[in-house]
Short mmCIF file of C-alpha atoms and ligand atoms in Angstrom, two decimals:
data_model
loop_
_atom_site.label_atom_id
_atom_site.label_comp_id
_atom_site.label_asym_id
_atom_site.label_seq_id
_atom_site.Cartn_x
_atom_site.Cartn_y
_atom_site.Cartn_z
CA UNK A 1 -24.07 -1.99 7.26
CA UNK A 2 -21.41 0.75 6.83
CA UNK A 3 -21.65 3.59 4.26
CA UNK A 4 -19.08 5.06 2.86
CA UNK A 5 -18.34 8.81 2.03
CA UNK A 6 -15.85 11.39 0.43
CA UNK A 7 -12.98 13.25 2.31
CA UNK A 8 -14.22 15.99 0.56
CA UNK A 9 -18.05 14.82 1.07
CA UNK A 10 -19.63 18.30 -0.82
CA UNK A 11 -23.28 16.39 -1.91
CA UNK A 12 -23.06 14.39 1.48
CA UNK A 13 -23.41 11.17 -0.80
CA UNK A 14 -23.09 7.85 0.42
CA UNK A 15 -21.61 4.54 -1.00
CA UNK A 16 -21.47 0.75 -0.72
CA UNK A 17 -18.51 -1.25 -0.28
CA UNK A 18 -18.82 -2.34 -3.64
CA UNK A 19 -19.40 1.04 -5.05
CA UNK A 20 -16.22 2.41 -3.44
CA UNK A 21 -14.14 -0.61 -4.31
CA UNK A 22 -15.23 -0.43 -8.46
CA UNK A 23 -14.94 3.15 -8.51
CA UNK A 24 -11.51 3.76 -6.79
CA UNK A 25 -11.24 7.87 -6.34
CA UNK A 26 -14.22 9.48 -5.05
CA UNK A 27 -16.07 11.79 -7.93
CA UNK A 28 -15.36 14.89 -6.05
CA UNK A 29 -11.94 13.95 -6.25
CA UNK A 30 -11.62 13.53 -2.69
CA UNK A 31 -10.66 9.90 -1.29
CA UNK A 32 -13.72 7.09 0.49
CA UNK A 33 -13.46 7.07 3.96
CA UNK A 34 -16.03 4.49 6.32
CA UNK A 35 -18.68 7.04 7.66
CA UNK A 36 -18.43 4.94 11.08
CA UNK A 37 -14.96 3.04 12.56
CA UNK A 38 -15.78 -0.73 13.60
CA UNK A 39 -14.49 -1.52 16.66
CA UNK A 40 -13.29 -4.66 18.27
CA UNK A 41 -13.72 -5.34 21.76
CA UNK A 42 -10.90 -6.34 24.17
CA UNK A 43 -12.77 -9.27 25.08
CA UNK A 44 -13.27 -10.43 21.51
CA UNK A 45 -9.31 -9.30 20.86
CA UNK A 46 -9.40 -12.44 24.30
CA UNK A 47 -10.92 -14.13 21.71
CA UNK A 48 -8.92 -13.71 18.47
CA UNK A 49 -5.80 -14.77 20.21
CA UNK A 50 -5.12 -17.94 18.97
CA UNK A 51 -6.95 -18.07 15.88
CA UNK A 52 -4.73 -18.17 12.34
CA UNK A 53 -4.39 -15.18 9.73
CA UNK A 54 -7.21 -15.97 7.72
CA UNK A 55 -9.25 -16.07 10.32
CA UNK A 56 -8.68 -12.49 12.07
CA UNK A 57 -8.79 -11.27 8.41
CA UNK A 58 -12.13 -12.16 8.13
CA UNK A 59 -13.45 -10.89 11.81
CA UNK A 60 -11.76 -7.27 10.95
CA UNK A 61 -12.93 -7.02 7.17
CA UNK A 62 -16.34 -8.27 7.78
CA UNK A 63 -17.87 -5.35 8.86
CA UNK A 64 -16.46 -3.26 6.27
CA UNK A 65 -17.73 -5.29 3.13
CA UNK A 66 -21.44 -6.37 4.94
CA UNK A 67 -23.81 -5.86 2.85
CA UNK A 68 -22.28 -6.14 -0.03
CA UNK A 69 -20.35 -9.35 0.32
CA UNK A 70 -21.52 -12.31 2.49
CA UNK A 71 -19.43 -14.01 5.40
CA UNK A 72 -19.01 -17.10 4.05
CA UNK A 73 -18.09 -15.57 0.82
CA UNK A 74 -15.40 -12.92 2.37
CA UNK A 75 -14.04 -16.48 4.17
CA UNK A 76 -13.71 -18.11 0.65
CA UNK A 77 -12.12 -14.82 -0.67
CA UNK A 78 -9.64 -14.46 1.81
CA UNK A 79 -8.82 -18.64 1.83
CA UNK A 80 -7.87 -18.06 -1.64
CA UNK A 81 -6.43 -14.86 -2.01
CA UNK A 82 -3.42 -16.04 0.76
CA UNK A 83 -3.22 -19.70 -0.38
CA UNK A 84 -0.44 -19.16 -2.83
CA UNK A 85 1.86 -17.52 0.18
CA UNK A 86 4.88 -19.25 1.40
CA UNK A 87 4.71 -19.04 5.24
CA UNK A 88 2.79 -20.86 6.68
CA UNK A 89 1.62 -17.59 9.01
CA UNK A 90 1.34 -15.61 6.15
CA UNK A 91 2.81 -12.98 7.84
CA UNK A 92 5.20 -14.31 10.33
CA UNK A 93 6.40 -11.41 13.37
CA UNK A 94 9.93 -12.84 14.10
CA UNK A 95 12.36 -10.81 16.89
CA UNK A 96 15.26 -8.79 15.64
CA UNK A 97 16.51 -7.67 19.00
CA UNK A 98 16.00 -6.15 22.39
CA UNK A 99 12.80 -4.51 21.84
CA UNK A 100 11.97 -4.29 17.96
CA UNK A 101 10.37 -7.28 15.96
CA UNK A 102 9.97 -7.86 12.55
CA UNK A 103 6.41 -8.31 10.57
CA UNK A 104 7.22 -10.00 7.77
CA UNK A 105 4.77 -8.71 4.80
CA UNK A 106 6.77 -10.44 1.52
CA UNK A 107 5.66 -14.20 1.57
CA UNK A 108 3.23 -13.41 -1.21
CA UNK A 109 3.76 -14.22 -5.00
CA UNK A 110 5.84 -11.19 -5.87
CA UNK A 111 7.70 -11.28 -2.49
CA UNK A 112 6.80 -7.28 -1.85
CA UNK A 113 3.86 -6.27 0.65
CA UNK A 114 1.55 -5.00 -2.17
CA UNK A 115 0.45 -8.79 -2.52
CA UNK A 116 -1.39 -8.89 1.06
CA UNK A 117 -3.74 -6.08 -0.49
CA UNK A 118 -3.97 -7.15 -3.63
CA UNK A 119 -4.24 -10.66 -4.17
CA UNK A 120 -7.26 -10.17 -2.41
CA UNK A 121 -8.75 -7.11 -3.46
CA UNK A 122 -8.48 -8.68 -7.40
CA UNK A 123 -10.63 -11.50 -5.99
CA UNK A 124 -13.02 -8.98 -4.61
CA UNK A 125 -12.87 -6.93 -7.86
CA UNK A 126 -13.86 -10.18 -10.08
CA UNK A 127 -16.37 -11.27 -7.31
CA UNK A 128 -18.07 -7.49 -7.73
CA UNK A 129 -18.08 -7.37 -11.35
CA UNK A 130 -19.41 -11.00 -11.71
CA UNK A 131 -22.06 -10.15 -9.49
CA UNK A 132 -22.73 -6.99 -11.40
CA UNK A 133 -21.89 -8.57 -15.03
CA UNK A 134 -19.49 -6.08 -15.28
CA UNK A 135 -16.00 -5.69 -16.70
CA UNK A 136 -13.51 -3.16 -16.05
CA UNK A 137 -10.31 -2.21 -17.89
CA UNK A 138 -7.70 -1.41 -15.59
CA UNK A 139 -4.92 1.21 -16.44
CA UNK A 140 -2.03 1.40 -13.88
CA UNK A 141 1.28 3.31 -14.30
CA UNK A 142 4.51 1.25 -12.15
CA UNK A 143 7.90 2.10 -11.10
CA UNK A 144 8.29 -1.71 -10.21
CA UNK A 145 6.27 -3.65 -7.26
CA UNK A 146 2.88 -2.31 -8.03
CA UNK A 147 2.86 -3.18 -11.65
CA UNK A 148 3.64 -7.10 -10.59
CA UNK A 149 1.76 -7.68 -7.76
CA UNK A 150 -1.31 -5.98 -9.56
CA UNK A 151 -0.51 -8.47 -12.54
CA UNK A 152 0.00 -11.43 -10.14
CA UNK A 153 -3.21 -10.31 -8.68
CA UNK A 154 -5.33 -9.55 -11.65
CA UNK A 155 -4.12 -12.45 -14.04
CA UNK A 156 -6.44 -15.09 -15.78
CA UNK A 157 -10.14 -12.84 -14.55
CA UNK A 158 -12.49 -12.90 -17.16
CA UNK A 159 -14.25 -9.58 -15.81
CA UNK A 160 -10.68 -7.23 -16.25
CA UNK A 161 -8.18 -6.33 -18.80
CA UNK A 162 -5.28 -4.95 -16.93
CA UNK A 163 -2.67 -2.26 -18.82
CA UNK A 164 -0.06 -1.39 -16.99
CA UNK A 165 2.46 1.24 -18.00
CA UNK A 166 6.18 0.79 -17.27
CA UNK A 167 9.31 3.29 -18.06
CA UNK A 168 11.25 1.55 -20.57
CA UNK A 169 14.63 0.52 -19.67
CA UNK A 170 13.91 2.15 -16.20
CA UNK A 171 12.93 -0.68 -14.18
CA UNK A 172 15.27 -3.53 -12.79
CA UNK A 173 15.69 -6.83 -14.95
CA UNK A 174 13.93 -8.58 -11.72
CA UNK A 175 10.98 -6.13 -11.16
CA UNK A 176 10.56 -6.24 -15.42
CA UNK A 177 10.44 -9.88 -15.64
CA UNK A 178 8.44 -10.50 -12.56
CA UNK A 179 5.44 -8.16 -15.03
CA UNK A 180 6.49 -9.28 -18.24
CA UNK A 181 6.56 -13.40 -18.05
CA UNK A 182 2.96 -13.53 -16.75
CA UNK A 183 1.27 -14.31 -20.50
CA UNK A 184 -2.16 -14.21 -19.24
CA UNK A 185 -4.30 -12.69 -22.14
CA UNK A 186 -6.06 -10.37 -20.14
CA UNK A 187 -2.72 -8.97 -18.86
CA UNK A 188 -1.20 -6.19 -20.97
CA UNK A 189 2.67 -5.05 -20.40
CA UNK A 190 3.70 -1.58 -22.11
CA UNK A 191 7.07 -0.18 -22.05
CA UNK A 192 7.24 3.80 -22.56
CA UNK A 193 9.90 5.55 -24.12
CA UNK A 194 10.05 7.78 -20.58
CA UNK A 195 10.27 8.31 -17.21
CA UNK A 196 7.81 6.83 -14.65
CA UNK A 197 6.45 10.39 -14.35
CA UNK A 198 5.67 10.26 -18.05
CA UNK A 199 3.28 6.56 -17.58
CA UNK A 200 1.59 8.21 -14.61
CA UNK A 201 0.94 11.60 -17.13
CA UNK A 202 -0.44 9.25 -19.33
CA UNK A 203 -2.79 7.31 -16.96
CA UNK A 204 -4.05 10.84 -15.74
CA UNK A 205 -4.88 11.92 -19.50
CA UNK A 206 -6.63 8.67 -20.08
CA UNK A 207 -8.66 9.48 -16.81
CA UNK A 208 -9.42 12.87 -17.68
CA UNK A 209 -10.96 11.79 -20.78
CA UNK A 210 -14.31 11.51 -19.97
CA UNK A 211 -15.31 9.88 -22.95
CA UNK A 212 -12.55 7.52 -23.40
CA UNK A 213 -12.76 6.45 -19.67
CA UNK A 214 -16.56 5.71 -20.34
CA UNK A 215 -16.07 3.81 -23.56
CA UNK A 216 -13.26 1.77 -21.99
CA UNK A 217 -14.79 1.80 -18.29
CA UNK A 218 -11.50 2.37 -16.96
CA UNK A 219 -10.76 2.08 -12.91
CA UNK A 220 -7.86 2.03 -10.84
CA UNK A 221 -6.44 -0.26 -8.35
CA UNK A 222 -3.76 2.30 -6.90
CA UNK A 223 -3.11 2.84 -3.07
CA UNK A 224 -5.94 5.47 -2.93
CA UNK A 225 -8.42 1.91 -2.98
CA UNK A 226 -10.29 1.40 0.18
CA UNK A 227 -9.98 -2.02 -0.53
CA UNK A 228 -6.51 -1.73 -0.28
CA UNK A 229 -6.93 -0.50 2.74
CA UNK A 230 -9.04 -2.33 3.91
CA UNK A 231 -6.80 -5.65 3.61
CA UNK A 232 -4.11 -4.19 5.33
CA UNK A 233 -5.83 -3.58 8.52
CA UNK A 234 -5.72 -7.36 9.46
CA UNK A 235 -2.00 -7.92 9.73
CA UNK A 236 -1.51 -4.60 12.45
CA UNK A 237 -3.88 -6.62 14.78
CA UNK A 238 -2.58 -10.16 13.97
CA UNK A 239 1.08 -8.96 15.14
CA UNK A 240 -0.74 -7.28 18.09
CA UNK A 241 -1.72 -10.55 19.06
CA UNK A 242 0.96 -12.67 18.40
CA UNK A 243 3.18 -9.90 20.51
CA UNK A 244 1.22 -9.89 23.57
CA UNK A 245 0.96 -13.60 23.44
CA UNK A 246 4.73 -13.91 23.39
CA UNK A 247 5.49 -11.19 25.92
CA UNK A 248 2.38 -9.98 27.10
CA UNK A 249 3.11 -5.94 26.53
CA UNK A 250 -0.79 -4.83 26.28
CA UNK A 251 0.34 -1.50 24.00
CA UNK A 252 2.53 -1.43 20.86
CA UNK A 253 4.22 0.69 18.29
CA UNK A 254 4.74 -0.10 14.98
CA UNK A 255 7.31 1.63 12.60
CA UNK A 256 6.39 1.49 8.95
CA UNK A 257 8.44 2.15 5.98
CA UNK A 258 6.11 5.04 4.15
CA UNK A 259 5.48 6.12 0.83
CA UNK A 260 1.83 6.55 -0.77
CA UNK A 261 0.84 6.40 3.12
CA UNK A 262 -1.61 3.77 2.63
CA UNK A 263 0.11 0.97 4.71
CA UNK A 264 0.76 3.16 7.68
CA UNK A 265 -3.07 4.91 7.73
CA UNK A 266 -4.09 0.90 7.63
CA UNK A 267 -2.54 0.76 10.47
CA UNK A 268 -4.14 4.05 11.98
CA UNK A 269 -7.54 2.17 11.26
CA UNK A 270 -6.30 -0.78 13.28
CA UNK A 271 -5.90 1.72 16.06
CA UNK A 272 -9.40 3.10 15.32
CA UNK A 273 -10.75 0.09 15.71
CA UNK A 274 -9.71 -0.71 19.20
CA UNK A 275 -5.73 -1.77 19.19
CA UNK A 276 -3.50 -0.39 21.81
CA UNK A 277 -1.21 1.23 19.65
CA UNK A 278 0.86 3.88 21.19
CA UNK A 279 2.49 5.24 18.18
CA UNK A 280 2.93 4.94 14.29
CA UNK A 281 6.15 5.85 13.66
CA UNK A 282 6.61 7.10 9.80
CA UNK A 283 10.01 6.19 8.44
CA UNK A 284 10.86 7.90 5.39
CA UNK A 285 13.93 7.92 2.81
CA UNK A 286 15.24 11.85 1.15
CA UNK A 287 11.51 11.86 -0.55
CA UNK A 288 10.85 13.14 3.34
CA UNK A 289 7.10 15.56 2.69
CA UNK A 290 5.62 13.62 6.11
CA UNK A 291 8.57 14.11 7.99
CA UNK A 292 8.98 17.77 6.99
CA UNK A 293 5.61 18.29 7.85
CA UNK A 294 5.63 16.91 10.86
CA UNK A 295 8.48 18.90 11.82
CA UNK A 296 7.42 22.06 10.78
CA UNK A 297 3.62 21.97 10.42
CA UNK A 298 3.93 22.88 6.73
CA UNK A 299 3.04 20.15 3.73
CA UNK A 300 5.30 21.09 0.74
CA UNK A 301 6.51 19.64 -1.75
CA UNK A 302 9.74 19.10 -3.45
CA UNK A 303 10.84 17.32 -6.63
CA UNK A 304 10.80 13.24 -6.36
CA UNK A 305 14.42 12.39 -6.12
CA UNK A 306 15.55 8.60 -7.08
CA UNK A 307 17.12 6.63 -4.05
CA UNK A 308 17.77 3.00 -3.25
CA UNK A 309 14.27 2.62 -2.43
CA UNK A 310 12.19 3.13 -5.11
CA UNK A 311 8.82 2.01 -4.14
CA UNK A 312 8.98 4.77 -2.17
CA UNK A 313 10.19 7.74 -4.39
CA UNK A 314 6.79 9.41 -3.76
CA UNK A 315 5.92 13.45 -2.84
CA UNK A 316 2.77 13.41 -2.57
CA UNK A 317 1.31 11.12 -0.05
CA UNK A 318 -2.11 10.83 -0.89
CA UNK A 319 -3.46 8.99 1.88
CA UNK A 320 -2.61 11.31 3.98
CA UNK A 321 -5.76 13.33 2.78
CA UNK A 322 -7.61 10.49 5.25
CA UNK A 323 -6.43 11.49 8.34
CA UNK A 324 -6.39 15.00 7.56
CA UNK A 325 -10.16 14.45 7.53
CA UNK A 326 -10.25 13.09 10.69
CA UNK A 327 -8.05 16.14 12.10
CA UNK A 328 -10.30 18.43 10.53
CA UNK A 329 -12.94 17.37 12.41
CA UNK A 330 -14.37 14.98 9.49
CA UNK A 331 -15.36 18.94 8.14
CA UNK A 332 -15.43 17.47 3.91
CA UNK A 333 -15.23 21.48 3.00
CA UNK A 334 -12.04 22.09 5.15
CA UNK A 335 -10.34 19.43 3.23
CA UNK A 336 -12.12 19.98 -0.01
CA UNK A 337 -10.04 24.05 0.66
CA UNK A 338 -6.88 22.69 1.41
CA UNK A 339 -6.86 20.44 -1.24
CA UNK A 340 -7.35 22.54 -3.94
CA UNK A 341 -4.97 25.30 -2.01
CA UNK A 342 -2.23 22.57 -2.66
CA UNK A 343 -2.98 21.58 -6.04
CA UNK A 344 -3.01 25.12 -7.48
CA UNK A 345 -1.35 27.35 -5.11
CA UNK A 346 1.20 25.14 -3.00
CA UNK A 347 2.15 24.40 0.44
CA UNK A 348 -0.35 24.54 2.66
CA UNK A 349 0.05 24.68 7.27
CA UNK A 350 -1.67 23.14 9.81
CA UNK A 351 -2.47 25.05 12.79
CA UNK A 352 -0.98 23.86 16.23
CA UNK A 353 -3.87 22.37 17.49
CA UNK A 354 -3.77 20.07 14.26
CA UNK A 355 -0.24 18.94 14.91
CA UNK A 356 -0.71 18.06 18.65
CA UNK A 357 -3.21 15.88 17.64
CA UNK A 358 -0.99 14.69 14.85
CA UNK A 359 2.45 14.21 16.58
CA UNK A 360 -0.06 12.47 19.61
CA UNK A 361 -0.34 9.43 17.11
CA UNK A 362 2.67 9.72 14.45
CA UNK A 363 6.33 10.05 14.44
CA UNK A 364 8.02 10.40 11.64
CA UNK A 365 11.99 9.63 11.08
CA UNK A 366 14.39 10.28 7.14
CA UNK A 367 17.15 8.22 6.00
CA UNK A 368 19.45 8.96 3.35
CA UNK A 369 20.84 6.28 1.02
CA UNK A 370 24.27 6.44 2.54
CA UNK A 371 22.46 5.67 5.93
CA UNK A 372 20.20 3.36 4.51
CA UNK A 373 23.19 1.22 3.29
CA UNK A 374 25.00 1.62 6.61
CA UNK A 375 21.76 0.44 8.74
CA UNK A 376 21.61 -2.47 6.09
CA UNK A 377 25.09 -3.54 7.07
CA UNK A 378 25.00 -2.44 10.81
CA UNK A 379 21.80 -5.12 11.19
CA UNK A 380 23.14 -7.90 9.07
CA UNK A 381 26.78 -7.56 11.63
CA UNK A 382 24.39 -7.16 14.15
CA UNK A 383 22.03 -10.02 13.85
CA UNK A 384 22.74 -11.79 10.44
CA UNK A 385 19.63 -11.04 9.04
CA UNK A 386 19.41 -8.88 5.75
CA UNK A 387 16.63 -6.30 5.20
CA UNK A 388 16.01 -5.09 2.16
CA UNK A 389 16.23 -1.39 1.28
CA UNK A 390 12.58 -0.34 2.33
CA UNK A 391 12.44 -2.41 4.89
CA UNK A 392 15.64 -1.25 6.97
CA UNK A 393 13.87 2.49 6.92
CA UNK A 394 11.35 0.89 9.25
CA UNK A 395 14.00 -1.22 11.11
CA UNK A 396 15.97 2.02 11.09
CA UNK A 397 13.16 4.48 12.50
CA UNK A 398 11.98 1.93 14.99
CA UNK A 399 15.88 1.76 16.42
CA UNK A 400 15.85 5.49 17.02
CA UNK A 401 12.02 5.35 18.88
CA UNK A 402 13.32 2.58 20.53
CA UNK A 403 14.96 4.84 23.37
CA UNK A 404 11.46 6.86 23.35
CA UNK A 405 9.48 4.00 24.66
CA UNK A 406 8.98 1.41 27.06
CA UNK A 407 6.89 -0.45 24.81
CA UNK A 408 7.57 -3.03 22.12
CA UNK A 409 7.96 -2.33 18.70
CA UNK A 410 6.83 -4.03 15.26
CA UNK A 411 8.71 -2.95 12.23
CA UNK A 412 6.95 -3.95 9.25
CA UNK A 413 9.42 -5.61 6.56
CA UNK A 414 7.74 -4.75 3.41
CA UNK A 415 9.93 -6.54 0.34
CA UNK A 416 12.34 -9.60 0.11
CA UNK A 417 15.76 -8.60 -0.22
CA UNK A 418 16.60 -10.61 -3.33
CA UNK A 419 14.20 -7.85 -5.04
CA UNK A 420 17.05 -5.19 -4.39
CA UNK A 421 20.17 -7.11 -5.36
CA UNK A 422 22.15 -3.99 -5.74
CA UNK A 423 21.54 -2.14 -2.93
CA UNK A 424 21.84 -5.32 -0.63
CA UNK A 425 25.31 -5.81 -2.55
CA UNK A 426 27.21 -2.01 -2.37
CA UNK A 427 26.20 -3.07 1.75
CA UNK A 428 27.23 -6.20 2.82
CA UNK A 429 29.16 -9.08 0.65
CA UNK A 430 26.82 -11.60 1.19
CA UNK A 431 23.52 -12.14 -1.12
CA UNK A 432 20.32 -12.69 0.46
CA UNK A 433 18.80 -16.09 -0.85
CA UNK A 434 17.36 -16.03 -4.01
CA UNK A 435 13.85 -17.70 -3.83
CA UNK A 436 12.83 -20.17 -6.18
CA UNK A 437 10.10 -17.51 -7.43
CA UNK A 438 13.05 -15.42 -8.42
CA UNK A 439 15.20 -17.49 -9.94
CA UNK A 440 12.98 -19.30 -11.90
CA UNK A 441 12.02 -15.76 -13.70
CA UNK A 442 15.05 -16.45 -16.04
CA UNK A 443 13.51 -19.21 -17.89
CA UNK A 444 10.34 -17.71 -18.77
CA UNK A 445 9.53 -16.20 -22.06
CA UNK A 446 8.87 -12.82 -21.67
CA UNK A 447 6.31 -10.10 -23.34
CA UNK A 448 5.63 -6.35 -23.63
CA UNK A 449 4.83 -3.53 -26.58
CA UNK A 450 7.11 -0.83 -26.57
CA UNK A 451 5.14 2.28 -27.36
CA UNK A 452 6.44 6.37 -27.44
CA UNK A 453 5.29 8.84 -25.34
CA UNK A 454 2.24 9.60 -26.89
CA UNK A 455 -1.25 9.34 -25.64
CA UNK A 456 -2.98 9.25 -28.51
CA UNK A 457 -0.78 6.49 -29.53
CA UNK A 458 -1.16 4.31 -26.16
CA UNK A 459 -5.37 5.17 -26.06
CA UNK A 460 -5.81 3.18 -29.54
CA UNK A 461 -3.42 0.19 -28.31
CA UNK A 462 -5.19 -0.15 -25.19
CA UNK A 463 -8.07 0.33 -27.12
CA UNK A 464 -7.49 -2.05 -30.16
CA UNK A 465 -6.45 -4.73 -27.17
CA UNK A 466 -9.09 -4.37 -24.77
C1 PLP B 1 4.59 0.17 -2.11
C2 PLP B 1 6.02 -0.22 -0.91
C3 PLP B 1 5.94 0.77 0.05
C4 PLP B 1 5.33 1.87 0.73
O1 PLP B 1 4.19 1.94 1.20
P1 PLP B 1 3.20 2.70 1.07
O2 PLP B 1 1.57 1.77 1.50
O3 PLP B 1 2.87 3.37 -0.30
O4 PLP B 1 3.33 3.73 1.64
C5 PLP B 1 6.93 0.32 1.12
N1 PLP B 1 7.99 -0.64 0.34
C6 PLP B 1 7.46 -1.17 -0.39
C7 PLP B 1 8.42 -2.13 -0.47
C8 PLP B 1 6.84 -0.99 -1.00
O5 PLP B 1 6.35 -2.09 -2.09
#
């Protein structure tokens, strides 16, 4: 059985999988990581060659949950989690051009890659809580994609009450409707009269209020939850095996449009488990903290700017702390010091030795909105493929890296283009075909409550509606 430790492990506490999933963030402020990374041998990879997605996910996830979820239950949860995806491969791999392939991760109910993790995490949460006879109130802020994926994942679960805060009139129509048309009694949409940052501040304030937190049994399913990371590892293994079967390459690079570093960190775990990954390529929009870190060795935040790839408009890539922990020889004290300095004082620099290790595994490219729009247009003209403004950033990074490698590159496509009609419209004249899931939203009834940006009013609403 694998134990979990915090990246700031000051008190050497060890936790089980169930505990880290329910807790989310460690009490010392760190993120949970497995004490040892399980491995998949080359022979085993050989045996997994023709296994479908669910079977691979089962093999990849089982060692991480052993002792908490038995093998059969895991298989059932996975089967159910991916039963409402609209492609038989769950995550189809397609050839884009030359040596660049695309792994489409947007075939779930909300048409963005967050379904890959949250559909599974919702079921796992429910399973663990029901077993422990517990209930949780989950509170989250969203600028769009995460909210709808969390709502789809948690709807109709008796053990969970979900409150999602979104900025009133500042999410797209499609994004709002994807959230507010889910009329399940345990789902509560709150439109805050303020910005996304205001929503996030309100959530933080609730978590910092220990009395309220305990009274409500508050939890989060944001991207720092280990349960989300672990559900994202299988598609790296699946894509590697598919490509190896098609073209026989024994090594691949992955290119990932990155915000909070959760998706690409899952690729790092796949690599740690034994998948032969040549490079993990980070693609960012103008919120480029990771690009600047790779260039300069310095981690420094700037103010967040709004882009046409809003799900990557993040300045602090939380999951980077997990990489830092490994880079610093798993020394929790050093991580705690650096993170405290980062929060209270400001920028920190990594030394040359650490940067060499980091650059061995990762490389990064950055694109502004004009470049993003142009890349959508160029790709469409070259290949007829319409990529959404997030996926195209991965593709752009893959293009740039392709001259530097002999290995094929798998670029991760994280959203369906129909979710971002304005961005597509400004790039090309052909609109993407709208999947039925989106077109039928217009006929559905919406429900949400508008509240002022006032912590006491929001808390009261949650207490009364829980
Ligand atoms: C969340 C999201 C991303 C960024 O993923 P991270 O795991 O935060 O790096 C990229 N694209 C889309 C469409 C997303 O919803």
